[in-house]
mmCIF file of C-alpha atoms in Angstrom:
data_model
loop_
_atom_site.group_PDB
_atom_site.id
_atom_site.type_symbol
_atom_site.label_atom_id
_atom_site.label_comp_id
_atom_site.label_asym_id
_atom_site.label_seq_id
_atom_site.Cartn_x
_atom_site.Cartn_y
_atom_site.Cartn_z
ATOM 1 C CA MET V 1 -0.096 0.212 0.024
ATOM 2 C CA GLY V 2 3.066 2.356 -0.181
ATOM 3 C CA LEU V 3 2.619 3.697 3.523
ATOM 4 C CA VAL V 4 5.414 1.285 5.159
ATOM 5 C CA TYR V 5 9.299 1.132 4.671
ATOM 6 C CA PHE V 6 11.070 -1.821 6.347
ATOM 7 C CA GLY V 7 13.642 -1.098 7.921
ATOM 8 C CA ASP V 8 15.551 -1.656 11.474
ATOM 9 C CA LYS V 9 12.876 0.533 12.977
ATOM 10 C CA ILE V 10 10.126 -2.306 12.170
ATOM 11 C CA ILE V 11 12.572 -4.919 13.640
ATOM 12 C CA LYS V 12 12.831 -3.140 16.839
ATOM 13 C CA ASN V 13 9.315 -3.129 17.124
ATOM 14 C CA VAL V 14 9.147 -7.062 16.726
ATOM 15 C CA PHE V 15 11.642 -7.578 19.238
ATOM 16 C CA ILE V 16 9.263 -5.425 21.899
ATOM 17 C CA ASN V 17 6.283 -7.096 21.292
ATOM 18 C CA LEU V 18 8.591 -10.497 21.395
ATOM 19 C CA GLN V 19 9.844 -9.644 25.074
ATOM 20 C CA GLN V 20 6.394 -9.125 26.159
ATOM 21 C CA ASP V 21 4.807 -11.885 25.009
ATOM 22 C CA LEU V 22 7.716 -14.315 25.844
ATOM 23 C CA THR V 23 7.704 -12.611 29.129
ATOM 24 C CA ARG V 24 3.941 -13.192 29.583
ATOM 25 C CA ASN V 25 3.952 -16.952 28.477
ATOM 26 C CA GLY V 26 6.725 -17.857 30.879
ATOM 27 C CA LEU V 27 9.365 -18.599 28.024
ATOM 28 C CA ILE V 28 12.095 -16.197 29.126
ATOM 29 C CA GLU V 29 11.947 -17.424 32.771
ATOM 30 C CA ARG V 30 12.209 -20.540 31.698
ATOM 31 C CA ARG V 31 15.170 -20.286 29.612
ATOM 32 C CA GLN V 32 17.759 -17.935 31.502
ATOM 33 C CA GLU V 33 20.064 -18.084 28.536
ATOM 34 C CA LEU V 34 17.453 -16.069 25.884
ATOM 35 C CA ASP V 35 18.630 -12.740 25.760
ATOM 36 C CA LEU V 36 16.871 -10.884 22.958
ATOM 37 C CA ARG V 37 18.620 -7.549 23.336
ATOM 38 C CA ILE V 38 21.730 -9.274 22.342
ATOM 39 C CA LEU V 39 19.919 -11.096 19.404
ATOM 40 C CA LEU V 40 18.550 -7.887 18.169
ATOM 41 C CA GLU V 41 21.778 -6.604 18.048
ATOM 42 C CA LEU V 42 23.294 -9.254 16.127
ATOM 43 C CA ILE V 43 20.500 -9.176 13.657
ATOM 44 C CA LEU V 44 20.956 -5.179 13.150
ATOM 45 C CA PHE V 45 24.669 -5.894 13.179
ATOM 46 C CA ILE V 46 24.439 -8.616 10.042
ATOM 47 C CA ARG V 47 21.978 -6.353 8.141
ATOM 48 C CA SER V 48 24.872 -3.252 8.657
ATOM 49 C CA LEU V 49 27.037 -5.458 6.785
ATOM 50 C CA ASP V 50 25.124 -5.263 3.431
ATOM 51 C CA LYS V 51 25.903 -1.655 3.473
ATOM 52 C CA ILE V 52 29.892 -1.721 3.560
ATOM 53 C CA LYS V 53 31.847 -2.429 0.452
ATOM 54 C CA GLY V 54 35.339 -3.947 1.582
ATOM 55 C CA GLN V 55 36.318 -4.125 5.444
ATOM 56 C CA TYR V 56 34.139 -3.731 8.213
ATOM 57 C CA PHE V 57 36.942 -1.554 9.848
ATOM 58 C CA LYS V 58 39.344 0.819 8.452
ATOM 59 C CA VAL V 59 42.581 -0.119 10.181
ATOM 60 C CA THR V 60 45.939 1.220 10.333
ATOM 61 C CA TRP V 61 49.166 0.305 11.709
ATOM 62 C CA ASN V 62 48.161 1.676 15.263
ATOM 63 C CA LYS V 63 44.409 2.581 15.004
ATOM 64 C CA PHE V 64 40.847 1.732 13.389
ATOM 65 C CA TYR V 65 38.094 3.080 12.285
ATOM 66 C CA PRO V 66 34.544 1.874 12.473
ATOM 67 C CA PRO V 67 31.857 2.931 10.293
ATOM 68 C CA ILE V 68 30.020 5.903 11.365
ATOM 69 C CA TYR V 69 26.863 4.066 12.419
ATOM 70 C CA ALA V 70 28.473 1.181 14.060
ATOM 71 C CA ASP V 71 28.554 2.974 17.293
ATOM 72 C CA LYS V 72 24.431 2.330 17.470
ATOM 73 C CA PHE V 73 25.632 -1.595 17.613
ATOM 74 C CA TYR V 74 28.978 -2.305 18.903
ATOM 75 C CA PRO V 75 27.549 -5.766 19.377
ATOM 76 C CA PHE V 76 30.646 -8.055 20.039
ATOM 77 C CA GLU V 77 29.263 -9.438 23.251
ATOM 78 C CA PHE V 78 27.200 -12.149 20.801
ATOM 79 C CA PHE V 79 30.569 -13.531 19.314
ATOM 80 C CA THR V 80 30.993 -15.418 22.999
ATOM 81 C CA TYR V 81 27.341 -15.550 24.092
ATOM 82 C CA ASP V 82 25.157 -18.973 23.669
ATOM 83 C CA PHE V 83 21.911 -18.197 22.998
ATOM 84 C CA GLY V 84 20.998 -21.883 22.872
ATOM 85 C CA LEU V 85 19.178 -21.002 19.520
ATOM 86 C CA LYS V 86 19.933 -24.482 17.790
ATOM 87 C CA ASN V 87 18.791 -27.535 19.085
ATOM 88 C CA THR V 88 18.011 -31.456 18.124
ATOM 89 C CA LYS V 89 14.797 -32.623 19.241
ATOM 90 C CA PHE V 90 12.511 -35.663 18.742
ATOM 91 C CA VAL V 91 9.198 -35.756 17.175
ATOM 92 C CA ASN V 92 6.936 -38.443 16.883
ATOM 93 C CA ILE V 93 5.609 -38.580 13.043
ATOM 94 C CA ASP V 94 3.127 -41.406 12.501
ATOM 95 C CA GLY V 95 4.096 -43.422 15.623
ATOM 96 C CA GLU V 96 7.549 -43.231 14.678
ATOM 97 C CA SER V 97 10.250 -41.205 16.970
ATOM 98 C CA ARG V 98 12.240 -38.721 14.358
ATOM 99 C CA LYS V 99 15.264 -36.601 14.864
ATOM 100 C CA VAL V 100 14.809 -32.884 13.672
ATOM 101 C CA ASN V 101 17.115 -30.211 13.997
ATOM 102 C CA LEU V 102 15.695 -26.830 14.742
ATOM 103 C CA PHE V 103 17.077 -23.259 14.742
ATOM 104 C CA GLU V 104 15.039 -20.538 16.443
ATOM 105 C CA SER V 105 16.409 -17.319 14.729
ATOM 106 C CA THR V 106 16.687 -15.968 11.178
ATOM 107 C CA PRO V 107 18.884 -18.189 8.093
ATOM 108 C CA ARG V 108 21.532 -15.476 8.526
ATOM 109 C CA VAL V 109 21.773 -15.686 12.177
ATOM 110 C CA GLU V 110 22.235 -19.407 11.724
ATOM 111 C CA LEU V 111 24.971 -19.202 9.286
ATOM 112 C CA PHE V 112 26.753 -16.516 11.197
ATOM 113 C CA TYR V 113 27.238 -19.024 14.232
ATOM 114 C CA ASP V 114 28.068 -21.720 11.542
ATOM 115 C CA VAL V 115 30.774 -20.173 10.435
ATOM 116 C CA LEU V 116 31.884 -19.007 13.659
ATOM 117 C CA ASP V 117 31.835 -22.438 14.892
ATOM 118 C CA LEU V 118 34.178 -23.546 12.162
ATOM 119 C CA HIS V 119 36.820 -21.326 13.739
ATOM 120 C CA ILE V 120 36.277 -21.100 17.080
ATOM 121 C CA LYS V 121 36.148 -23.822 19.317
ATOM 122 C CA ASN V 122 34.563 -22.742 22.665
ATOM 123 C CA GLU V 123 35.179 -26.160 24.739
ATOM 124 C CA GLN V 124 38.910 -25.133 24.232
ATOM 125 C CA LEU V 125 38.960 -21.345 25.170
ATOM 126 C CA VAL V 126 39.714 -21.419 28.781
ATOM 127 C CA SER V 127 42.662 -23.660 28.423
ATOM 128 C CA LEU V 128 44.010 -21.864 25.313
ATOM 129 C CA ARG V 129 43.587 -18.118 26.582
ATOM 130 C CA GLU V 130 47.234 -17.974 28.352
ATOM 131 C CA LYS V 131 48.788 -19.458 25.096
ATOM 132 C CA LEU V 132 47.175 -17.074 22.687
ATOM 133 C CA GLN V 133 48.123 -13.791 24.319
ATOM 134 C CA PRO V 134 51.876 -14.126 23.230
ATOM 135 C CA ILE V 135 50.899 -14.952 19.722
ATOM 136 C CA LEU V 136 48.694 -11.632 19.572
ATOM 137 C CA ASN V 137 51.873 -9.431 20.916
ATOM 138 C CA GLU V 138 53.834 -10.278 17.391
ATOM 139 C CA ARG V 139 51.725 -8.468 15.054
ATOM 140 C CA ASN V 140 53.339 -9.938 11.971
ATOM 141 C CA LYS V 141 52.644 -13.537 13.232
ATOM 142 C CA PRO V 142 49.316 -15.257 11.736
ATOM 143 C CA ILE V 143 46.796 -15.724 14.020
ATOM 144 C CA ASP V 144 45.289 -19.572 14.422
ATOM 145 C CA LEU V 145 41.381 -18.876 13.989
ATOM 146 C CA SER V 146 40.642 -21.922 16.499
ATOM 147 C CA LEU V 147 42.376 -19.815 19.378
ATOM 148 C CA LEU V 148 39.993 -17.236 19.988
ATOM 149 C CA PRO V 149 39.408 -16.645 23.637
ATOM 150 C CA ALA V 150 36.095 -15.837 25.273
ATOM 151 C CA SER V 151 37.203 -12.504 26.451
ATOM 152 C CA PHE V 152 38.854 -11.621 22.915
ATOM 153 C CA PHE V 153 36.387 -8.555 22.419
ATOM 154 C CA PRO V 154 35.794 -6.207 25.214
ATOM 155 C CA SER V 155 32.712 -4.586 26.069
ATOM 156 C CA LYS V 156 34.005 -0.984 24.632
ATOM 157 C CA PHE V 157 35.448 0.889 21.455
ATOM 158 C CA SER V 158 38.066 2.462 23.593
ATOM 159 C CA GLU V 159 39.176 -0.683 25.068
ATOM 160 C CA ILE V 160 39.525 -3.167 21.441
ATOM 161 C CA SER V 161 43.117 -3.488 20.248
ATOM 162 C CA VAL V 162 44.033 -3.147 16.734
ATOM 163 C CA GLU V 163 44.780 -6.347 16.414
ATOM 164 C CA SER V 164 41.384 -7.777 17.736
ATOM 165 C CA VAL V 165 39.780 -5.600 14.922
ATOM 166 C CA ALA V 166 41.914 -7.042 12.270
ATOM 167 C CA TYR V 167 41.071 -10.571 13.784
ATOM 168 C CA LEU V 168 37.129 -9.450 13.448
ATOM 169 C CA ASP V 169 37.673 -8.227 9.944
ATOM 170 C CA GLU V 170 39.020 -11.442 9.130
ATOM 171 C CA PHE V 171 36.297 -13.187 10.501
ATOM 172 C CA LEU V 172 33.506 -10.957 8.872
ATOM 173 C CA ASP V 173 35.264 -11.439 5.530
ATOM 174 C CA MET V 174 34.760 -15.332 5.582
ATOM 175 C CA PHE V 175 31.021 -14.608 6.721
ATOM 176 C CA ARG V 176 30.388 -12.452 3.975
ATOM 177 C CA GLU V 177 32.147 -14.298 1.318
ATOM 178 C CA HIS V 178 30.398 -17.692 2.359
ATOM 179 C CA GLU V 179 28.257 -18.681 -0.644
ATOM 180 C CA GLU V 180 25.080 -18.541 1.703
ATOM 181 C CA PHE V 181 25.505 -15.231 2.660
ATOM 182 C CA THR V 182 23.561 -13.739 -0.198
ATOM 183 C CA LYS V 183 21.170 -16.676 -0.367
ATOM 184 C CA ARG V 184 20.038 -16.325 3.233
ATOM 185 C CA LYS V 185 19.434 -13.038 2.894
ATOM 186 C CA ASN V 186 17.078 -13.365 0.259
ATOM 187 C CA ASP V 187 15.232 -15.246 2.766
ATOM 188 C CA GLU V 188 14.713 -12.135 4.647
ATOM 189 C CA ASN V 189 13.556 -10.482 1.262
ATOM 190 C CA LYS V 190 10.784 -13.130 1.039
ATOM 191 C CA ALA V 191 9.572 -12.678 4.661
ATOM 192 C CA VAL V 192 9.354 -8.848 4.301
ATOM 193 C CA LYS V 193 7.553 -9.219 0.887
ATOM 194 C CA LYS V 194 4.898 -11.283 2.978
ATOM 195 C CA PHE V 195 4.688 -8.702 5.303
ATOM 196 C CA HIS V 196 4.230 -6.024 2.676
ATOM 197 C CA GLU V 197 1.334 -8.377 1.159
ATOM 198 C CA TYR V 198 -0.315 -8.548 4.722
ATOM 199 C CA CYS V 199 -0.028 -4.613 4.772
ATOM 200 C CA ASP V 200 -1.795 -4.595 1.700
ATOM 201 C CA TYR V 201 -4.805 -7.242 2.955
ATOM 202 C CA PHE V 202 -5.162 -5.210 5.976
ATOM 203 C CA ASN V 203 -5.636 -1.977 3.634
ATOM 204 C CA ASP V 204 -8.164 -3.832 1.215
ATOM 205 C CA ALA V 205 -10.378 -5.163 4.266
ATOM 206 C CA MET V 206 -10.166 -1.436 5.715
ATOM 207 C CA SER V 207 -11.491 -0.016 2.519
ATOM 208 C CA LEU V 208 -15.042 -2.073 3.046
ATOM 209 C CA SER V 209 -16.116 0.414 5.335
ATOM 210 C CA THR V 210 -15.776 4.191 5.940
ATOM 211 C CA LYS V 211 -14.672 3.156 9.577
ATOM 212 C CA SER V 212 -13.558 -0.095 11.384
ATOM 213 C CA PHE V 213 -13.073 -1.532 14.445
ATOM 214 C CA ILE V 214 -9.869 -3.462 14.897
ATOM 215 C CA PHE V 215 -8.873 -6.196 18.147
ATOM 216 C CA ALA V 216 -6.927 -9.079 18.782
ATOM 217 C CA ILE V 217 -8.274 -11.931 20.474
ATOM 218 C CA GLU V 218 -6.304 -15.039 21.861
ATOM 219 C CA PHE V 219 -7.878 -18.592 21.451
ATOM 220 C CA LEU V 220 -6.873 -21.066 23.818
ATOM 221 C CA VAL V 221 -7.890 -24.930 24.557
ATOM 222 C CA HIS V 222 -7.652 -26.107 28.109
ATOM 223 C CA GLY V 223 -6.685 -29.723 28.318
ATOM 224 C CA GLN V 224 -5.648 -30.040 24.693
ATOM 225 C CA GLN V 225 -3.547 -32.696 24.950
ATOM 226 C CA LYS V 226 -6.683 -34.882 24.796
ATOM 227 C CA LEU V 227 -6.781 -33.611 20.894
ATOM 228 C CA ILE V 228 -5.434 -35.479 18.101
ATOM 229 C CA ASP V 229 -2.223 -33.394 17.023
ATOM 230 C CA ASP V 230 -3.560 -33.396 13.149
ATOM 231 C CA THR V 231 -6.889 -32.261 14.076
ATOM 232 C CA TYR V 232 -6.098 -29.184 15.770
ATOM 233 C CA ILE V 233 -4.915 -27.313 12.623
ATOM 234 C CA ASN V 234 -8.646 -28.372 11.346
ATOM 235 C CA LEU V 235 -10.119 -26.954 14.406
ATOM 236 C CA LYS V 236 -8.851 -23.584 13.827
ATOM 237 C CA LYS V 237 -9.523 -23.720 10.020
ATOM 238 C CA ASP V 238 -13.358 -24.936 10.721
ATOM 239 C CA PHE V 239 -13.859 -22.394 13.357
ATOM 240 C CA MET V 240 -12.915 -19.571 11.222
ATOM 241 C CA ASN V 241 -14.931 -20.679 8.462
ATOM 242 C CA SER V 242 -17.895 -21.429 10.381
ATOM 243 C CA ILE V 243 -17.732 -18.047 12.309
ATOM 244 C CA ARG V 244 -18.920 -15.905 9.246
ATOM 245 C CA GLY V 245 -22.086 -17.998 9.475
ATOM 246 C CA TYR V 246 -23.234 -16.895 13.032
ATOM 247 C CA ARG V 247 -25.361 -13.412 13.078
ATOM 248 C CA GLN V 248 -23.281 -10.207 12.237
ATOM 249 C CA LEU V 249 -20.160 -12.224 12.145
ATOM 250 C CA ALA V 250 -20.503 -13.000 8.594
ATOM 251 C CA GLN V 251 -19.517 -9.455 7.942
ATOM 252 C CA ILE V 252 -16.276 -9.503 9.276
ATOM 253 C CA SER V 253 -14.276 -7.855 6.908
ATOM 254 C CA GLY V 254 -10.954 -9.704 7.430
ATOM 255 C CA TYR V 255 -8.470 -11.206 9.771
ATOM 256 C CA MET V 256 -4.953 -12.136 9.985
ATOM 257 C CA GLY V 257 -3.132 -14.258 12.982
ATOM 258 C CA PHE V 258 -0.684 -16.414 13.882
ATOM 259 C CA TRP V 259 -0.097 -19.595 16.161
ATOM 260 C CA ASP V 260 1.577 -19.151 19.301
ATOM 261 C CA LEU V 261 2.582 -20.314 22.855
ATOM 262 C CA ALA V 262 0.361 -19.989 26.077
ATOM 263 C CA ASP V 263 1.349 -20.665 29.537
ATOM 264 C CA ASN V 264 2.784 -24.322 29.988
ATOM 265 C CA ASN V 265 3.448 -24.427 26.452
ATOM 266 C CA ASN V 266 0.333 -24.789 25.359
ATOM 267 C CA LEU V 267 -0.478 -24.459 21.616
ATOM 268 C CA CYS V 268 -3.289 -21.111 20.703
ATOM 269 C CA PHE V 269 -3.877 -19.099 18.189
ATOM 270 C CA ARG V 270 -4.437 -15.133 18.127
ATOM 271 C CA ILE V 271 -6.237 -13.155 15.487
ATOM 272 C CA MET V 272 -6.384 -9.441 14.696
ATOM 273 C CA PHE V 273 -9.882 -8.799 13.560
ATOM 274 C CA ILE V 274 -10.992 -5.769 10.876
ATOM 275 C CA VAL V 275 -14.411 -5.392 11.703
ATOM 276 C CA PRO V 276 -16.910 -2.529 9.499
ATOM 277 C CA ASP V 277 -18.638 -0.227 11.717
ATOM 278 C CA ILE V 278 -22.312 -0.617 10.787
ATOM 279 C CA GLY V 279 -23.815 0.770 13.878
ATOM 280 C CA ILE V 280 -23.199 -2.534 16.067
ATOM 281 C CA GLU V 281 -20.885 -1.553 19.351
ATOM 282 C CA VAL V 282 -17.359 -3.020 19.111
ATOM 283 C CA ASP V 283 -18.073 -4.602 22.692
ATOM 284 C CA GLU V 284 -20.656 -6.788 20.780
ATOM 285 C CA TRP V 285 -18.687 -8.160 18.113
ATOM 286 C CA ILE V 286 -15.890 -8.915 20.519
ATOM 287 C CA GLU V 287 -18.481 -10.860 23.239
ATOM 288 C CA ASP V 288 -20.043 -12.335 19.992
ATOM 289 C CA ILE V 289 -16.759 -13.660 18.794
ATOM 290 C CA ILE V 290 -15.546 -14.871 22.286
ATOM 291 C CA TYR V 291 -19.308 -16.660 23.025
ATOM 292 C CA TYR V 292 -19.101 -18.231 19.365
ATOM 293 C CA TRP V 293 -15.776 -19.741 20.662
ATOM 294 C CA GLU V 294 -16.225 -20.526 24.187
ATOM 295 C CA ASP V 295 -19.821 -21.937 23.987
ATOM 296 C CA ILE V 296 -21.448 -22.523 20.401
ATOM 297 C CA TYR V 297 -18.273 -23.925 18.647
ATOM 298 C CA PHE V 298 -17.123 -26.045 21.376
ATOM 299 C CA ASN V 299 -20.296 -27.591 22.173
ATOM 300 C CA ARG V 300 -20.704 -28.341 18.238
ATOM 301 C CA ILE V 301 -17.573 -30.114 18.012
ATOM 302 C CA ARG V 302 -17.319 -31.874 21.023
ATOM 303 C CA GLU V 303 -19.979 -34.034 19.654
ATOM 304 C CA LYS V 304 -18.117 -35.240 16.914
ATOM 305 C CA ASP V 305 -16.422 -38.469 17.179
ATOM 306 C CA VAL V 306 -13.016 -37.323 15.927
ATOM 307 C CA TYR V 307 -12.312 -35.342 18.983
ATOM 308 C CA LYS V 308 -13.421 -38.090 21.398
ATOM 309 C CA PHE V 309 -14.774 -35.809 24.094
ATOM 310 C CA LYS V 310 -16.177 -37.193 27.250
ATOM 311 C CA GLY V 311 -18.638 -35.640 29.609
ATOM 312 C CA THR V 312 -15.856 -35.485 32.315
ATOM 313 C CA ASP V 313 -12.825 -34.490 30.229
ATOM 314 C CA ALA V 314 -11.191 -31.459 31.691
ATOM 315 C CA ILE V 315 -11.160 -29.941 28.307
ATOM 316 C CA ARG V 316 -12.426 -26.160 28.311
ATOM 317 C CA PHE V 317 -12.318 -23.239 25.366
ATOM 318 C CA GLU V 318 -11.256 -19.787 26.247
ATOM 319 C CA ALA V 319 -10.773 -16.725 24.481
ATOM 320 C CA VAL V 320 -8.854 -13.703 25.868
ATOM 321 C CA GLN V 321 -8.388 -9.762 24.641
ATOM 322 C CA LEU V 322 -5.181 -8.674 23.940
ATOM 323 C CA PRO V 323 -3.696 -5.324 22.788
ATOM 324 C CA VAL V 324 -3.211 -5.145 19.120
ATOM 325 C CA ALA V 325 0.227 -4.315 19.854
ATOM 326 C CA TRP V 326 2.338 -3.685 22.905
ATOM 327 C CA SER V 327 5.030 -1.718 21.252
ATOM 328 C CA HIS V 328 2.955 1.497 20.997
ATOM 329 C CA LYS V 329 0.930 3.135 23.446
ATOM 330 C CA LYS V 330 -1.692 3.723 20.788
ATOM 331 C CA LEU V 331 -2.224 0.582 19.746
ATOM 332 C CA LYS V 332 -2.670 -1.028 23.788
ATOM 333 C CA PRO V 333 -6.501 -0.051 24.428
ATOM 334 C CA ARG V 334 -9.136 -2.830 24.006
ATOM 335 C CA PHE V 335 -10.088 -1.863 20.159
ATOM 336 C CA LEU V 336 -8.983 0.715 18.012
ATOM 337 C CA GLU V 337 -11.771 2.741 15.585
ATOM 338 C CA VAL V 338 -9.831 3.476 12.483
ATOM 339 C CA GLY V 339 -11.080 5.704 9.460
ATOM 340 C CA LYS V 340 -10.403 4.260 6.112
ATOM 341 C CA ASN V 341 -8.454 7.353 5.080
ATOM 342 C CA ASN V 342 -6.801 7.622 8.184
ATOM 343 C CA LEU V 343 -3.052 6.823 6.539
ATOM 344 C CA SER V 344 -0.968 7.575 9.884
ATOM 345 C CA MET V 345 -2.927 4.887 12.308
ATOM 346 C CA LYS V 346 -3.045 2.076 9.197
ATOM 347 C CA LYS V 347 0.898 3.116 8.905
ATOM 348 C CA LEU V 348 1.301 2.501 12.481
ATOM 349 C CA ILE V 349 -0.848 -1.016 12.776
ATOM 350 C CA CYS V 350 1.344 -2.065 9.924
ATOM 351 C CA GLU V 351 4.556 -1.236 11.636
ATOM 352 C CA HIS V 352 4.032 -2.661 15.186
ATOM 353 C CA ALA V 353 0.761 -4.910 14.809
ATOM 354 C CA ILE V 354 1.078 -6.489 11.219
ATOM 355 C CA SER V 355 5.087 -6.773 11.334
ATOM 356 C CA TYR V 356 4.636 -8.833 14.690
ATOM 357 C CA ILE V 357 2.160 -11.034 13.099
ATOM 358 C CA VAL V 358 4.305 -11.679 10.307
ATOM 359 C CA LEU V 359 7.749 -11.295 10.957
ATOM 360 C CA SER V 360 7.993 -12.545 14.750
ATOM 361 C CA GLU V 361 8.620 -16.245 13.443
ATOM 362 C CA PHE V 362 11.384 -15.406 11.070
ATOM 363 C CA TYR V 363 13.392 -13.668 13.683
ATOM 364 C CA TYR V 364 12.316 -15.694 16.769
ATOM 365 C CA CYS V 365 10.632 -19.029 16.954
ATOM 366 C CA PRO V 366 10.748 -20.825 19.921
ATOM 367 C CA PHE V 367 11.896 -24.719 19.925
ATOM 368 C CA GLU V 368 8.343 -25.348 21.756
ATOM 369 C CA LEU V 369 6.479 -23.901 19.011
ATOM 370 C CA GLN V 370 8.110 -25.362 15.901
ATOM 371 C CA LEU V 371 7.853 -28.942 17.667
ATOM 372 C CA TYR V 372 4.104 -28.671 17.530
ATOM 373 C CA LEU V 373 4.039 -27.219 14.264
ATOM 374 C CA LYS V 374 6.470 -29.955 13.012
ATOM 375 C CA ALA V 375 4.295 -32.515 14.590
ATOM 376 C CA ILE V 376 1.247 -31.372 13.113
ATOM 377 C CA ALA V 377 2.729 -30.770 9.843
ATOM 378 C CA VAL V 378 2.140 -33.475 6.639
ATOM 379 C CA ILE V 379 5.523 -35.086 6.064
ATOM 380 C CA SER V 380 6.058 -36.247 2.618
ATOM 381 C CA GLU V 381 6.172 -39.484 1.554
ATOM 382 C CA GLU V 382 9.614 -39.163 0.301
ATOM 383 C CA GLN V 383 10.503 -38.016 3.518
ATOM 384 C CA SER V 384 8.723 -40.497 5.597
ATOM 385 C CA LYS V 385 11.019 -43.418 4.011
ATOM 386 C CA VAL V 386 14.336 -41.673 4.996
ATOM 387 C CA GLU V 387 16.157 -43.038 7.955
ATOM 388 C CA SER V 388 15.096 -42.099 11.793
ATOM 389 C CA GLY V 389 18.241 -39.798 11.831
ATOM 390 C CA LEU V 390 16.479 -37.399 9.476
ATOM 391 C CA ARG V 391 16.910 -33.663 9.276
ATOM 392 C CA ILE V 392 13.933 -32.183 8.076
ATOM 393 C CA ASN V 393 15.223 -29.545 5.517
ATOM 394 C CA GLY V 394 12.038 -28.311 3.868
ATOM 395 C CA LYS V 395 10.465 -25.133 4.666
ATOM 396 C CA ARG V 396 9.606 -24.186 7.669
ATOM 397 C CA MET V 397 6.091 -24.905 8.775
ATOM 398 C CA TYR V 398 4.546 -21.346 8.376
ATOM 399 C CA ARG V 399 2.512 -20.184 11.334
ATOM 400 C CA VAL V 400 1.108 -17.194 9.843
ATOM 401 C CA PHE V 401 -2.247 -17.046 8.334
ATOM 402 C CA ARG V 402 -4.943 -14.821 7.073
ATOM 403 C CA GLY V 403 -8.501 -14.859 5.991
ATOM 404 C CA SER V 404 -10.166 -14.035 2.334
ATOM 405 C CA LEU V 405 -11.848 -10.415 2.342
ATOM 406 C CA SER V 406 -15.635 -10.335 3.288
ATOM 407 C CA LYS V 407 -17.923 -11.316 0.222
ATOM 408 C CA LYS V 408 -20.179 -8.578 1.157
ATOM 409 C CA GLN V 409 -20.262 -5.743 -0.834
ATOM 410 C CA SER V 410 -18.258 -2.408 0.405
ATOM 411 C CA LEU V 411 -20.443 -1.014 3.339
ATOM 412 C CA VAL V 412 -19.412 2.691 2.554
#
């Protein structure tokens, strides 16, 4: 729609929302090693490498000069910081335990650590620290790339040595010259393209009415372990298809959402709705959607044999209203009332809410959520014949979804 320019500010907005949600669902407390601040700095640092031709630092005999905008980062803490972003887990697929390798952040962050691991063996660093120092004192002697100690890069530019900067330039050259460097940049370009497509969809939904209400609802199932894995996605799809057949909910202009984790790692989905102002109070819209999920839809599907619900089963559907976005004060109220020509507000929603919906899985997607999505994904026949030590190399199971535009004529 031409309203939004993608840049570092958008990524920062995504991380503000991530921090809030991961704190809210307890994931950060359960995983103390996760520091989103450092991960954000690393992502911005890698993006900055695309703007530089030649070496990152200009190095003379006894001085060095960083790029002008590098003062915003100085993110060398991540060189020896263990995020725990990569892990191997087992997923039960068709009754068989399959080993899958998961990575929680962007493809270029993964490449960064892959290249780093080729040259820096962390388990050797402590014992080799004393051995390295005499080597560094001899400026003309090559440095063995496997001997970088954990304290090699200090925390301030003023404390870093010329030798250290020269080593850093050497590593960054290896990283940028890797054959996967540009290819993995294209992965981000695809994610950004998807973000703009969702902004266009949002703009089209807004155009159906002179004024619209926008709000976000999270849909949860308590006791979801009683659901069959491959039916959970179908349950959400059936709910969203049937909701338009209920009274004025048929006139929902559009919606977009994503799968997420709630407390205790329970799978849930969150949706941002765009509904027209047709004389119905916004509270009525919200109450009807929640009532449909918690009562009407639940009572309807519990009779189906596929779900095998019993009268005594501790299964309950719940819907909770959330802010449209945490990262801007104008988006934190229970709902937004926005005119179709209010370009500044639509831009704000794209920059904070839609960017988080679409891009959050690209910049950080927890292992726990990926395992849910892997478990409910349909694994191809070809993959099912591979040995159990399988690495699933296919595309990620995307957790983002959107509806079609309302088939109603424009209500303007």
